[in-house]
Amino acid sequence: MADTGRSPAAGISFEGVSMTFAGVRAFEPVSLDVKPGAFVSIVGTSGCGKTTLLRIAAGLIAPSEGTVNLGGARPGMCFQDPRLLPWRNSLDNVTLPLELAGISPDERQDRGIEMLRMVGMGDAWNRMPVQLSGGMRMRVGLARALVERPPALLLDEPCSALDEITRETINELLADLWKELGMTVVLVTHSLAEAVYLGRQVVVMTGRPGRVVSVHGIHLPSRQPEVRTTVEFAQALQSIYRDMTLPRPPGGIAPSSLSKHAGAEP
Amino acid sequence: MKRVIHSLWPPLALVAVLLLAWETLVFALQIRSFLLPAPSAVLRALIDNADSLSRSLGLTTLAAVGGLAIAAIVGTVVGSIVASSRLLYRGAYPIATLLQMVPLVAIAPLLVIWFGYGVKSALASAAIVSVFPVIANTVDGLRSTDPNLRELFRLYGADRSTTWWKLALPWAVPNIVTGLRIASGLAVIGAIVGEFVSGYAGADAPLGVVVLSSLREARTDLVFAAVALGALVGFTLFGAVSALGWLLMRGRT
Ligand SMILES: Nc1ncnc2c1ncn2[C@@H]1O[C@H](COP(=O)(O)OP(=O)(O)O)[C@@H](O)[C@H]1O
Ligand SMILES: [Mg+2]
């Protein structure tokens, strides 16, 4: 494989960034400092403003207050739905950012193929999106987000539409890409396990209006899949879980419906 | 191919049965040829006049194909302009709705003033009646472009014209093809109506004129022959547009 080269990583600093939609506060001012080359996960319930925060970071919308500094570079971005153009094959989808940046077809093709290889899709370069599984489409979406070698990668719940096994493999891929390319990664997810397994820091947000409640440094004995059965991993999950204050019915789930089924067993 | 045959044989068989019933009825009831010619008489008229009819067919095909081509280009361009601005869309939408009530063929006689006698007027008539479904479907398609994909293009700094060319237009292709399918039938109607008012009898008479002149001579068999050929033009155009659509949308689904 050709020399992949590491992207110069960019830090992302949010300074008092808040958003108000038509008079309704989406989230309170957020100040966050993401160091160059960091892998930060953001977790929070639906509607707490995670997507809006990423869109502000990407420059797609302007915040109501505050500023985001990304060092002037355009980040790569990947969404829950990979947003592939259905009339283009994998390669032509991946090279779209290069095409829009006016890069020559030859160079586009080389860089696109190389990126597809990195996400394990080198052989499927000429397949159309309809011919790909959900996981493969996400790989193509990741390749497109990274083809410009952006200094930062913003991921908005990239795995939430995927099945468990596929999600595992995409998580491993994300970890590998981060190690290999060295860009800053901000991963929005609503899976605590995913956030802890991949993130070196986990930012916890709560909703209505959204705000950042805490930032956890994650220190695990390893980053192998088995780490998820360790005490350290469970403790990290627990401390985040406490901060999220997920609403639970008082007294827990009513046991009646469960015991009825249990009682039916002879 | 197998699938084509599978879906094609029932309607073909039905047509054969209906033609046979028509033939039988005409003979059984001794219907006079100038009232209703038997299919066999129409076929004979087709063969006997193959030479002049093929020239007529050529002229009408030219008008219909030319009109449809103009409608495709003008329709896509006008549709793109209308869809590009919210204000323009809001202004044009009610007008387009009202325009559908205007009997456009009624302006066909006017075309003679603008384009003179002959194929140009027929072509213009075909273009005018077939352009509206193309405009309407183009606008619908362009406006339905996935906002998520628009956001993606915005992320990569694409300007309006690039977004139109690389995103909105390909996105609207299925709609534009649908508009063209509708337009293909209308183009033939438009061409023949145009010929009714602008054609002249003689060696080079288009199908619309063949219908009128044969009627005056009580050659109903020739009228039917001309109508059959007009239908043939319509079917062929429809087939060609569908094939083009298939080609453009290959691999998407
Ligand atoms: N374009 C918009 N206009 C109005 N309200 C919006 C818009 N985008 C998001 N919101 C609101 O802002 C809040 C945060 O949304 P979002 O960032 O999508 O949350 P999350 O991604 O955490 O689920 C929600 O209450 C949502 O309804
Ligand atoms: Mg979201």
XYZ file of C-alpha atoms and ligand atoms in Angstrom:
547
model
C 0.000 0.000 0.000
C 1.142 3.519 -0.702
C 2.366 5.663 2.146
C -0.782 6.764 3.925
C 0.791 9.659 5.767
C -0.579 11.122 8.943
C -2.869 14.111 8.805
C -1.788 17.090 10.840
C -4.355 16.934 13.624
C -6.304 20.047 14.557
C -7.618 20.938 17.963
C -11.237 22.022 18.235
C -12.116 24.622 20.799
C -15.698 25.508 21.595
C -15.960 28.794 23.464
C -19.327 29.534 24.989
C -21.158 28.012 22.034
C -24.925 28.000 22.436
C -27.825 27.540 20.080
C -31.334 28.927 20.098
C -33.872 27.867 17.450
C -36.749 30.305 17.031
C -36.549 31.414 20.637
C -36.139 27.889 21.975
C -32.817 27.153 23.598
C -31.367 23.941 22.129
C -28.383 23.969 24.453
C -26.700 26.182 27.014
C -23.237 27.632 26.285
C -20.701 24.844 25.773
C -17.003 25.350 26.305
C -14.841 22.417 25.338
C -11.239 22.071 24.360
C -10.518 19.079 22.154
C -6.754 18.606 21.888
C -5.125 17.878 18.528
C -5.172 14.137 17.889
C -7.638 13.409 20.694
C -10.490 10.915 20.432
C -13.470 12.411 22.222
C -16.868 10.769 22.567
C -20.017 12.769 23.253
C -22.962 10.959 24.798
C -26.366 12.277 25.675
C -30.056 11.616 25.272
C -31.831 12.416 22.017
C -32.463 16.102 21.492
C -29.739 17.393 23.806
C -28.030 19.106 20.888
C -25.255 16.702 19.856
C -25.989 16.919 16.137
C -26.361 20.685 16.296
C -23.020 20.967 18.073
C -21.314 18.935 15.337
C -22.984 20.958 12.585
C -21.705 24.126 14.225
C -18.198 22.633 14.459
C -18.370 21.743 10.757
C -19.390 25.293 9.895
C -22.743 24.182 8.477
C -24.637 26.496 10.816
C -23.596 29.450 12.891
C -24.025 29.301 16.663
C -26.299 31.828 18.369
C -23.442 32.730 20.680
C -19.806 31.828 21.016
C -17.192 30.599 18.584
C -15.693 27.338 17.387
C -12.082 27.291 16.330
C -10.892 24.442 14.155
C -7.737 26.078 12.915
C -9.374 27.100 9.661
C -9.452 23.591 8.233
C -12.488 21.724 6.960
C -13.266 18.638 9.047
C -14.420 15.350 7.589
C -17.929 14.431 8.620
C -19.879 11.202 8.707
C -23.548 10.904 9.495
C -25.899 8.250 10.827
C -27.017 7.587 7.259
C -23.874 7.481 5.106
C -25.492 9.823 2.552
C -24.082 8.205 -0.571
C -25.195 9.376 -4.010
C -27.169 6.408 -5.374
C -26.057 7.028 -8.965
C -22.349 6.824 -8.177
C -20.247 3.766 -7.424
C -18.167 3.515 -4.248
C -15.090 5.131 -5.767
C -16.966 8.073 -7.258
C -18.742 8.610 -3.942
C -15.455 8.586 -2.048
C -13.790 11.032 -4.417
C -16.688 13.524 -4.348
C -14.937 15.923 -1.907
C -11.811 15.902 -4.103
C -13.941 16.475 -7.193
C -15.675 19.443 -5.579
C -12.262 20.782 -4.593
C -11.179 20.696 -8.246
C -8.562 17.945 -7.978
C -7.594 16.165 -11.207
C -9.311 12.858 -12.091
C -6.077 10.848 -11.960
C -5.159 12.030 -8.504
C -8.757 11.598 -7.341
C -8.775 8.005 -8.455
C -5.466 7.164 -6.758
C -6.444 8.736 -3.498
C -9.956 7.262 -3.621
C -8.704 3.720 -4.209
C -6.138 4.071 -1.446
C -8.796 5.304 0.972
C -11.172 2.496 -0.003
C -8.389 -0.006 0.716
C -7.879 1.523 4.143
C -11.506 0.915 5.049
C -11.387 -2.614 3.618
C -13.407 -1.842 0.502
C -10.661 -1.934 -2.124
C -12.312 -4.750 -4.049
C -15.739 -3.122 -4.055
C -14.684 0.177 -5.642
C -17.074 -0.162 -8.565
C -20.111 -1.402 -6.655
C -23.190 0.804 -6.508
C -24.617 1.797 -3.082
C -27.662 -0.479 -3.519
C -25.300 -3.412 -3.870
C -23.682 -2.722 -0.501
C -24.706 -3.779 2.997
C -25.271 -1.159 5.702
C -21.797 -1.746 7.130
C -20.142 -1.484 3.724
C -22.005 1.751 2.995
C -20.742 3.153 6.278
C -17.196 2.181 5.292
C -17.612 4.073 2.024
C -19.014 7.044 3.948
C -15.975 6.957 6.255
C -13.626 6.765 3.285
C -15.291 9.838 1.784
C -15.031 11.718 5.089
C -11.312 10.908 5.274
C -10.274 11.158 1.634
C -9.174 14.776 2.023
C -7.111 13.684 5.027
C -8.898 16.191 7.222
C -7.234 17.226 10.467
C -10.449 16.387 12.324
C -13.233 13.849 11.842
C -16.751 14.484 13.154
C -18.961 11.415 13.482
C -22.675 11.749 14.183
C -23.964 8.410 15.480
C -22.325 6.531 12.628
C -23.223 3.104 13.998
C -26.705 3.577 15.369
C -28.426 2.087 12.306
C -26.159 -0.966 12.207
C -26.578 -4.395 13.767
C -24.432 -5.420 16.735
C -21.783 -7.389 14.838
C -21.366 -4.783 12.115
C -21.140 -2.084 14.752
C -18.248 -4.005 16.381
C -16.309 -4.180 13.139
C -16.905 -0.500 12.366
C -15.718 0.378 15.889
C -12.494 -1.576 15.326
C -12.090 0.173 11.981
C -12.528 3.584 13.618
C -9.898 2.735 16.231
C -7.484 1.571 13.504
C -8.056 4.626 11.309
C -7.492 6.931 14.237
C -4.228 5.192 15.113
C -3.060 5.148 11.515
C -4.062 8.651 10.432
C -3.795 10.492 13.725
C -6.597 12.998 13.115
C -8.693 14.429 15.905
C -11.977 12.501 16.265
C -15.233 13.647 17.834
C -17.686 10.754 18.030
C -21.314 11.387 18.925
C -23.057 8.242 20.035
C -25.812 7.153 22.342
C -24.072 3.926 23.190
C -22.159 4.361 26.437
C -20.100 1.236 25.750
C -19.053 2.564 22.355
C -18.207 5.955 23.848
C -16.023 4.422 26.561
C -14.403 1.781 24.364
C -13.291 4.266 21.682
C -13.025 7.614 23.464
C -10.082 8.788 25.515
C -12.466 11.354 26.914
C -16.220 11.123 27.202
C -18.306 14.286 27.265
C -21.698 13.788 28.902
C -24.615 15.976 27.858
C -28.138 16.081 29.244
C -31.235 17.426 27.604
C -33.875 20.136 27.611
C -32.136 22.434 27.377
C -28.947 20.639 26.466
C -25.787 21.228 28.424
C -22.482 19.532 29.148
C -22.595 17.995 32.627
C -19.184 16.359 32.799
C -16.072 15.268 30.964
C -14.562 11.907 31.893
C -11.026 10.826 31.174
C -11.094 7.131 30.235
C -8.158 5.006 31.339
C -8.455 1.363 30.397
C -5.858 -1.414 30.781
C -6.054 -2.046 27.036
C -8.111 -1.191 23.951
C -8.726 -4.756 22.897
C -12.357 -5.914 22.573
C -11.976 -8.052 25.723
C -11.458 -4.923 27.816
C -15.218 -4.560 27.873
C -15.453 -7.360 30.447
C -13.049 -5.698 32.893
C -13.870 -3.930 36.125
C -12.266 -0.713 34.872
C -14.598 -0.648 31.903
C -17.653 -1.247 34.071
C -16.593 1.489 36.454
C -16.165 3.958 33.615
C -19.622 3.072 32.331
C -21.119 3.481 35.773
C -19.701 6.922 36.459
C -21.003 8.192 33.110
C -24.334 6.518 33.659
C -24.737 8.351 36.970
C -24.119 11.679 35.271
C -26.705 11.068 32.630
C -29.445 10.658 35.283
C -31.548 8.532 33.012
C -35.141 8.701 34.196
C -36.320 5.366 35.593
C -39.755 4.477 36.899
C -39.818 4.691 40.709
C -39.417 1.240 42.216
C -38.092 -0.194 38.962
C -39.968 -2.193 36.343
C -43.150 -3.831 37.601
C -42.276 -7.491 38.194
C -45.797 -8.830 37.509
C -45.496 -9.331 33.752
C -42.157 -11.047 34.123
C -43.146 -13.378 36.952
C -46.293 -14.385 35.100
C -44.193 -15.869 32.328
C -41.849 -17.419 34.855
C -44.812 -18.961 36.645
C -46.118 -20.484 33.426
C -43.097 -22.743 33.319
C -43.938 -26.157 34.760
C -35.934 -10.843 -22.443
C -37.986 -13.655 -20.995
C -39.665 -11.151 -18.688
C -40.481 -8.838 -21.601
C -42.146 -11.692 -23.467
C -43.921 -12.737 -20.309
C -45.466 -9.284 -19.797
C -46.033 -8.613 -23.498
C -47.980 -11.637 -24.662
C -51.261 -11.065 -22.771
C -51.910 -7.571 -24.207
C -50.809 -8.710 -27.671
C -53.161 -11.687 -27.483
C -55.983 -9.389 -26.370
C -55.345 -7.013 -29.274
C -55.416 -9.963 -31.688
C -58.744 -11.149 -30.256
C -60.255 -7.646 -30.481
C -59.077 -7.176 -34.071
C -60.533 -10.543 -34.985
C -63.860 -9.597 -33.346
C -63.848 -6.276 -35.234
C -63.130 -8.055 -38.528
C -65.883 -10.597 -37.902
C -68.395 -7.926 -36.881
C -67.765 -5.801 -39.972
C -68.364 -8.800 -42.222
C -71.266 -10.247 -40.263
C -73.159 -6.936 -40.120
C -72.079 -5.915 -43.632
C -70.873 -2.532 -42.333
C -69.911 -0.308 -45.254
C -66.246 0.464 -45.517
C -66.579 4.259 -45.313
C -68.394 3.916 -41.991
C -66.037 1.409 -40.421
C -63.418 -0.435 -42.441
C -62.357 -3.915 -41.354
C -58.812 -4.279 -39.981
C -57.920 -6.206 -43.116
C -59.061 -3.243 -45.259
C -56.921 -0.894 -43.163
C -53.962 -3.215 -43.619
C -54.579 -3.266 -47.378
C -54.715 0.539 -47.455
C -51.410 0.592 -45.567
C -49.751 -1.726 -48.049
C -51.241 -0.125 -51.177
C -50.134 3.354 -50.069
C -46.920 2.301 -48.383
C -44.887 4.768 -50.394
C -46.771 7.975 -49.686
C -47.713 6.894 -46.161
C -44.104 6.243 -45.233
C -43.270 9.806 -46.296
C -46.191 11.060 -44.183
C -44.950 8.963 -41.300
C -41.510 10.519 -41.682
C -42.878 14.076 -41.544
C -45.026 13.459 -38.490
C -42.197 11.617 -36.761
C -39.935 14.582 -37.426
C -42.464 16.987 -35.906
C -43.140 14.776 -32.859
C -39.499 13.881 -32.165
C -38.334 17.454 -32.759
C -41.117 18.813 -30.561
C -40.304 16.329 -27.804
C -36.595 17.145 -27.982
C -37.330 20.856 -27.677
C -39.745 20.146 -24.816
C -37.062 18.068 -23.054
C -34.456 20.819 -23.241
C -36.746 23.803 -22.649
C -38.661 21.916 -19.947
C -35.522 20.992 -18.018
C -34.091 24.502 -18.290
C -37.340 26.282 -17.335
C -37.968 23.738 -14.563
C -34.478 24.349 -13.186
C -34.965 28.110 -13.214
C -38.358 27.861 -11.491
C -37.013 25.439 -8.865
C -33.965 27.612 -8.180
C -35.923 30.342 -6.421
C -38.592 29.958 -3.791
C -40.239 33.206 -4.849
C -40.286 32.239 -8.516
C -41.720 28.846 -7.584
C -44.477 30.470 -5.532
C -45.230 32.789 -8.422
C -45.146 30.118 -11.107
C -47.024 27.354 -9.338
C -50.557 28.837 -9.498
C -49.941 29.993 -13.066
C -48.915 26.490 -14.074
C -52.040 25.097 -12.433
C -54.226 27.545 -14.345
C -52.324 26.963 -17.567
C -53.354 23.310 -17.434
C -56.955 24.484 -17.944
C -56.020 26.430 -21.068
C -56.833 24.373 -24.160
C -53.401 24.755 -25.673
C -54.380 23.094 -28.937
C -56.722 26.042 -29.509
C -53.715 28.238 -30.184
C -52.534 25.867 -32.920
C -54.043 28.083 -35.692
C -51.946 30.951 -34.352
C -48.800 28.949 -34.917
C -49.392 29.220 -38.646
C -49.007 32.974 -38.334
C -45.742 32.593 -36.443
C -44.184 29.614 -38.187
C -45.996 29.401 -41.522
C -47.468 26.346 -43.223
C -45.517 23.133 -42.897
C -43.532 21.055 -40.481
C -42.280 23.955 -38.344
C -45.766 24.726 -37.024
C -46.439 21.055 -36.315
C -43.133 20.855 -34.466
C -43.945 23.960 -32.427
C -47.389 22.578 -31.603
C -45.838 19.296 -30.437
C -43.304 21.172 -28.298
C -45.914 23.436 -26.687
C -48.263 20.684 -25.551
C -45.480 18.390 -24.350
C -43.314 20.903 -22.495
C -45.559 21.348 -19.450
C -45.316 17.851 -17.984
C -41.542 18.079 -18.382
C -41.416 21.408 -16.516
C -43.733 20.202 -13.742
C -41.854 16.951 -13.158
C -38.451 18.637 -13.335
C -39.515 21.147 -10.681
C -40.881 18.364 -8.465
C -37.717 16.323 -8.815
C -35.340 19.203 -8.166
C -37.291 20.376 -5.155
C -37.386 16.898 -3.645
C -33.581 16.663 -3.505
C -32.615 15.092 -0.175
C -31.728 17.987 2.181
C -29.141 15.743 3.832
C -27.320 15.448 0.531
C -27.599 19.206 0.010
C -25.939 19.614 3.405
C -23.171 17.263 2.307
C -22.501 19.438 -0.759
C -22.537 22.510 1.446
C -19.971 20.876 3.740
C -17.639 20.449 0.771
C -18.154 24.026 -0.345
C -20.038 23.300 -3.581
C -21.631 26.391 -5.187
C -25.193 26.517 -6.489
C -24.482 25.539 -10.062
C -22.241 22.626 -9.053
C -24.874 21.428 -6.609
C -27.461 21.638 -9.395
C -25.332 19.762 -11.911
C -23.878 17.083 -9.626
C -26.691 16.607 -7.123
C -30.115 18.070 -7.935
C -30.234 17.208 -11.628
C -29.160 13.549 -11.240
C -31.559 13.333 -8.298
C -34.398 14.581 -10.541
C -33.663 12.216 -13.434
C -36.445 9.739 -12.511
C -38.949 12.629 -12.385
C -37.728 14.108 -15.656
C -38.035 10.717 -17.338
C -41.591 10.389 -16.002
C -42.371 13.832 -17.453
C -40.879 12.814 -20.792
C -42.935 9.614 -20.875
C -46.126 11.638 -20.499
C -44.779 14.152 -23.006
C -44.029 11.475 -25.609
C -47.730 10.727 -26.086
C -48.658 14.410 -26.041
C -45.996 15.237 -28.638
C -47.720 13.032 -31.227
C -51.111 14.579 -30.439
C -49.576 18.048 -30.669
C -47.891 17.250 -33.976
C -51.078 15.950 -35.578
C -53.210 18.857 -34.334
C -50.539 21.180 -35.691
C -50.749 19.396 -39.011
C -54.537 19.742 -39.056
C -54.169 23.520 -39.182
C -50.834 24.006 -40.863
C -50.388 21.115 -43.240
C -51.096 21.249 -46.951
C -52.218 18.371 -49.125
C -49.960 17.045 -51.832
C -47.132 14.626 -52.261
C -45.588 15.506 -48.925
C -48.578 15.386 -46.635
C -48.019 14.560 -42.962
C -50.319 12.092 -41.170
C -52.632 14.841 -39.874
C -53.251 16.012 -43.428
C -53.714 12.437 -44.647
C -56.507 12.085 -42.078
C -58.267 15.259 -43.315
C -57.883 14.643 -47.030
C -58.831 10.969 -46.790
C -61.929 11.966 -44.862
C -63.003 14.281 -47.675
C -62.598 11.400 -50.123
C -64.508 9.042 -47.812
C -61.386 6.881 -47.578
C -61.997 5.849 -43.988
C -59.558 2.976 -44.420
C -56.785 5.502 -45.076
C -57.864 7.543 -42.038
C -57.455 4.461 -39.873
C -54.156 3.652 -41.536
C -52.873 7.155 -40.679
C -54.149 6.849 -37.092
C -52.419 3.472 -36.747
C -49.159 5.008 -37.942
C -49.577 7.923 -35.529
C -50.016 5.414 -32.705
C -46.857 3.688 -33.878
C -44.937 6.964 -33.556
C -46.310 7.394 -30.014
C -45.394 3.852 -28.953
C -41.907 4.172 -30.394
C -41.279 7.503 -28.675
C -42.548 6.113 -25.385
C -40.307 3.075 -25.765
C -37.296 5.218 -26.639
C -37.853 7.494 -23.624
C -38.256 4.475 -21.346
C -35.050 2.940 -22.712
C -33.224 6.232 -22.189
C -34.545 6.352 -18.615
C -33.365 2.815 -18.008
C -29.950 3.732 -19.324
C -29.699 6.856 -17.146
C -30.882 5.112 -13.979
C -28.952 1.884 -14.412
C -27.395 0.722 -11.159
C -29.478 2.933 -8.893
C -31.942 0.312 -7.757
N -33.008 23.289 12.299
C -33.651 23.248 13.481
N -34.709 24.057 13.728
C -35.340 24.027 14.902
N -35.000 23.234 15.918
C -33.953 22.406 15.773
C -33.225 22.361 14.535
N -32.245 21.435 14.656
C -32.347 20.927 15.900
N -33.369 21.508 16.574
C -33.746 21.232 17.966
O -32.591 21.357 18.761
C -32.542 20.335 19.700
C -31.267 19.556 19.545
O -31.316 18.787 18.367
P -30.152 17.818 17.908
O -28.896 18.598 17.862
O -30.576 17.155 16.667
O -30.106 16.776 19.102
P -29.409 15.352 19.179
O -28.534 15.178 17.977
O -28.651 15.370 20.466
O -30.471 14.320 19.241
C -33.771 19.487 19.525
O -34.723 19.882 20.493
C -34.226 19.817 18.140
O -35.626 19.719 18.052
Mg -28.592 13.678 16.473
